[in-house]
Amino acid sequence: MKQKALKELMWQAVGNLLINTELNAKALKEKVDPAVLRGVAYGMAVAPVLMDEEPIEFDRDFLAVIISYGKKCEDVYAENGAIATISKLYGCEVSVDE
């Protein structure tokens, strides 16, 4: 799979994971904390950006940036839900058909 195709699939997966986690939160709580799945989605959102970088050291400063990114995403999620979070991640307004 080409890197561009993988990046596109990752972006689609991020949106799907966030929306489905929100829509199925009650059912998921019995098996996994939905916040954990949102964290996975935030990591997936960061991954395509990191694919373009040279190999990097995962020092404390770098990890602090990723943690702060996840915190910002969680703040947006807590205030406005999954669609607003996806919009923030994608940098444009999105809508979701259920």
Short mmCIF file of C-alpha atoms in Angstrom, two decimals:
data_model
loop_
_atom_site.label_atom_id
_atom_site.label_comp_id
_atom_site.label_asym_id
_atom_site.label_seq_id
_atom_site.Cartn_x
_atom_site.Cartn_y
_atom_site.Cartn_z
CA MET A 1 0.00 0.00 0.00
CA LYS A 2 1.33 3.41 -0.88
CA GLN A 3 1.93 5.90 1.91
CA LYS A 4 -0.68 8.35 0.54
CA ALA A 5 -3.36 5.64 0.54
CA LEU A 6 -2.40 4.61 4.08
CA LYS A 7 -2.68 8.21 5.28
CA GLU A 8 -6.15 8.54 3.75
CA LEU A 9 -7.29 5.31 5.40
CA MET A 10 -5.91 6.51 8.73
CA TRP A 11 -7.90 9.76 8.49
CA GLN A 12 -11.07 7.83 7.67
CA ALA A 13 -10.41 5.45 10.55
CA VAL A 14 -9.94 8.34 12.98
CA GLY A 15 -13.36 9.77 12.12
CA ASN A 16 -15.06 6.38 12.18
CA LEU A 17 -13.53 5.46 15.52
CA LEU A 18 -14.52 8.74 17.17
CA ILE A 19 -18.10 8.68 15.87
CA ASN A 20 -18.68 5.00 16.60
CA THR A 21 -17.20 5.33 20.08
CA GLU A 22 -19.58 8.19 20.85
CA LEU A 23 -22.63 6.44 19.37
CA ASN A 24 -21.89 3.15 21.17
CA ALA A 25 -20.44 4.48 24.44
CA LYS A 26 -22.89 2.60 26.69
CA ALA A 27 -22.25 -0.76 25.04
CA LEU A 28 -18.48 -0.19 24.99
CA LYS A 29 -18.23 0.74 28.68
CA GLU A 30 -18.73 -2.91 29.61
CA LYS A 31 -15.58 -3.88 27.71
CA VAL A 32 -13.37 -0.79 27.36
CA ASP A 33 -13.35 2.82 28.48
CA PRO A 34 -14.41 4.95 25.49
CA ALA A 35 -11.70 7.47 26.46
CA VAL A 36 -9.10 4.81 25.62
CA LEU A 37 -10.55 4.43 22.12
CA ARG A 38 -10.56 8.20 21.67
CA GLY A 39 -6.89 8.22 22.69
CA VAL A 40 -6.17 5.60 20.03
CA ALA A 41 -7.94 7.82 17.47
CA TYR A 42 -5.85 10.84 18.49
CA GLY A 43 -2.69 8.78 18.07
CA MET A 44 -3.88 7.68 14.65
CA ALA A 45 -4.45 11.33 13.74
CA VAL A 46 -0.85 12.14 14.64
CA ALA A 47 0.63 9.15 12.78
CA PRO A 48 0.26 10.47 9.18
CA VAL A 49 2.10 13.66 10.14
CA LEU A 50 4.92 11.62 11.67
CA MET A 51 5.21 9.52 8.50
CA ASP A 52 6.64 12.55 6.71
CA GLU A 53 9.30 13.17 9.34
CA GLU A 54 12.79 11.80 9.52
CA PRO A 55 13.31 9.28 12.31
CA ILE A 56 13.02 11.18 15.58
CA GLU A 57 13.88 10.67 19.20
CA PHE A 58 10.91 10.23 21.48
CA ASP A 59 12.25 12.41 24.25
CA ARG A 60 10.15 13.94 27.02
CA ASP A 61 9.53 17.16 25.13
CA PHE A 62 8.22 15.30 22.10
CA LEU A 63 5.99 13.07 24.22
CA ALA A 64 4.71 16.14 26.10
CA VAL A 65 3.59 17.65 22.79
CA ILE A 66 1.67 14.48 21.89
CA ILE A 67 0.06 14.35 25.33
CA SER A 68 -0.92 18.00 25.10
CA TYR A 69 -2.41 17.31 21.65
CA GLY A 70 -4.53 14.51 23.14
CA LYS A 71 -5.62 16.78 26.00
CA LYS A 72 -6.72 19.48 23.54
CA CYS A 73 -8.69 16.88 21.56
CA GLU A 74 -10.35 15.65 24.77
CA ASP A 75 -11.25 19.22 25.74
CA VAL A 76 -12.94 19.76 22.37
CA TYR A 77 -14.67 16.38 22.69
CA ALA A 78 -15.94 17.14 26.21
CA GLU A 79 -17.29 20.50 25.14
CA ASN A 80 -18.77 19.68 21.72
CA GLY A 81 -18.59 15.94 20.99
CA ALA A 82 -17.11 13.78 18.28
CA ILE A 83 -18.11 15.79 15.21
CA ALA A 84 -16.49 18.96 16.56
CA THR A 85 -13.37 16.97 17.45
CA ILE A 86 -13.16 15.49 13.95
CA SER A 87 -13.66 18.97 12.47
CA LYS A 88 -10.79 20.26 14.61
CA LEU A 89 -8.54 17.37 13.60
CA TYR A 90 -9.35 17.70 9.88
CA GLY A 91 -9.18 21.49 9.91
CA CYS A 92 -12.59 21.88 8.28
CA GLU A 93 -16.26 21.44 9.08
CA VAL A 94 -17.54 17.89 8.75
CA SER A 95 -20.98 16.36 8.93
CA VAL A 96 -21.91 12.79 9.59
CA ASP A 97 -24.86 10.90 8.17
CA GLU A 98 -26.12 8.26 10.56
#
